[in-house]
XYZ file of C-alpha atoms in Angstrom:
71
model
C 0.035 -0.079 -0.090
C 1.457 3.381 -0.915
C 1.442 6.442 1.551
C -1.354 8.245 -0.435
C -3.718 5.036 -0.206
C -2.944 4.723 3.672
C -3.748 8.325 4.302
C -7.318 7.706 2.785
C -8.128 4.846 4.969
C -9.066 4.680 8.597
C -7.083 3.143 11.357
C -7.737 -0.425 12.343
C -8.594 0.579 15.714
C -11.102 3.026 14.501
C -12.502 0.790 12.082
C -13.221 -1.858 14.846
C -14.699 0.617 16.950
C -17.060 1.900 14.498
C -18.146 -1.814 13.334
C -18.918 -2.650 17.052
C -20.669 0.738 17.825
C -22.785 0.020 14.560
C -23.874 -3.484 15.509
C -24.660 -2.268 19.063
C -26.644 0.714 17.519
C -28.580 -1.559 15.072
C -29.424 -3.870 17.906
C -30.423 -1.369 20.372
C -32.807 0.571 18.093
C -34.182 -2.575 16.312
C -32.765 -1.543 12.912
C -30.635 -3.395 10.458
C -27.892 -2.854 7.854
C -28.576 -2.548 4.359
C -28.897 -5.751 2.508
C -25.880 -4.960 0.278
C -22.823 -5.500 2.592
C -20.745 -3.183 0.504
C -22.814 -0.289 1.356
C -22.487 -1.159 4.988
C -18.830 -1.449 4.634
C -18.349 1.952 2.986
C -20.503 3.628 5.904
C -18.390 2.142 8.563
C -15.302 3.012 6.837
C -16.615 6.654 6.523
C -17.491 6.793 10.337
C -14.141 5.523 11.006
C -12.236 7.858 8.714
C -14.143 10.764 10.371
C -13.205 9.570 13.755
C -9.584 9.456 12.805
C -9.562 12.820 11.170
C -11.941 14.766 13.427
C -12.317 12.807 16.575
C -15.927 12.258 15.905
C -17.549 9.790 13.833
C -19.793 12.077 11.606
C -21.964 10.413 9.322
C -20.402 9.979 5.779
C -23.696 10.155 4.068
C -24.335 13.771 5.044
C -22.818 16.960 3.592
C -21.399 19.239 5.994
C -20.597 22.819 5.197
C -17.740 22.724 7.854
C -17.131 19.194 9.435
C -15.030 20.606 12.114
C -17.502 22.935 13.331
C -20.131 19.964 13.638
C -17.541 18.273 16.087
């Protein structure tokens, strides 16, 4: 993996944390993941990336004018 690719990916720690968070959230709210596992994977990866970059798992599905102000 080259440095450019690495910087675009979340850390393994954040990825595991967001996967666990997402599974618990779905269970506690009686909701479920998308039937297409690739969609779920992209959302969890986005949450983890935001957690690494901003310190908070902002939803990757939303547009933020200023992500840092949202944190």
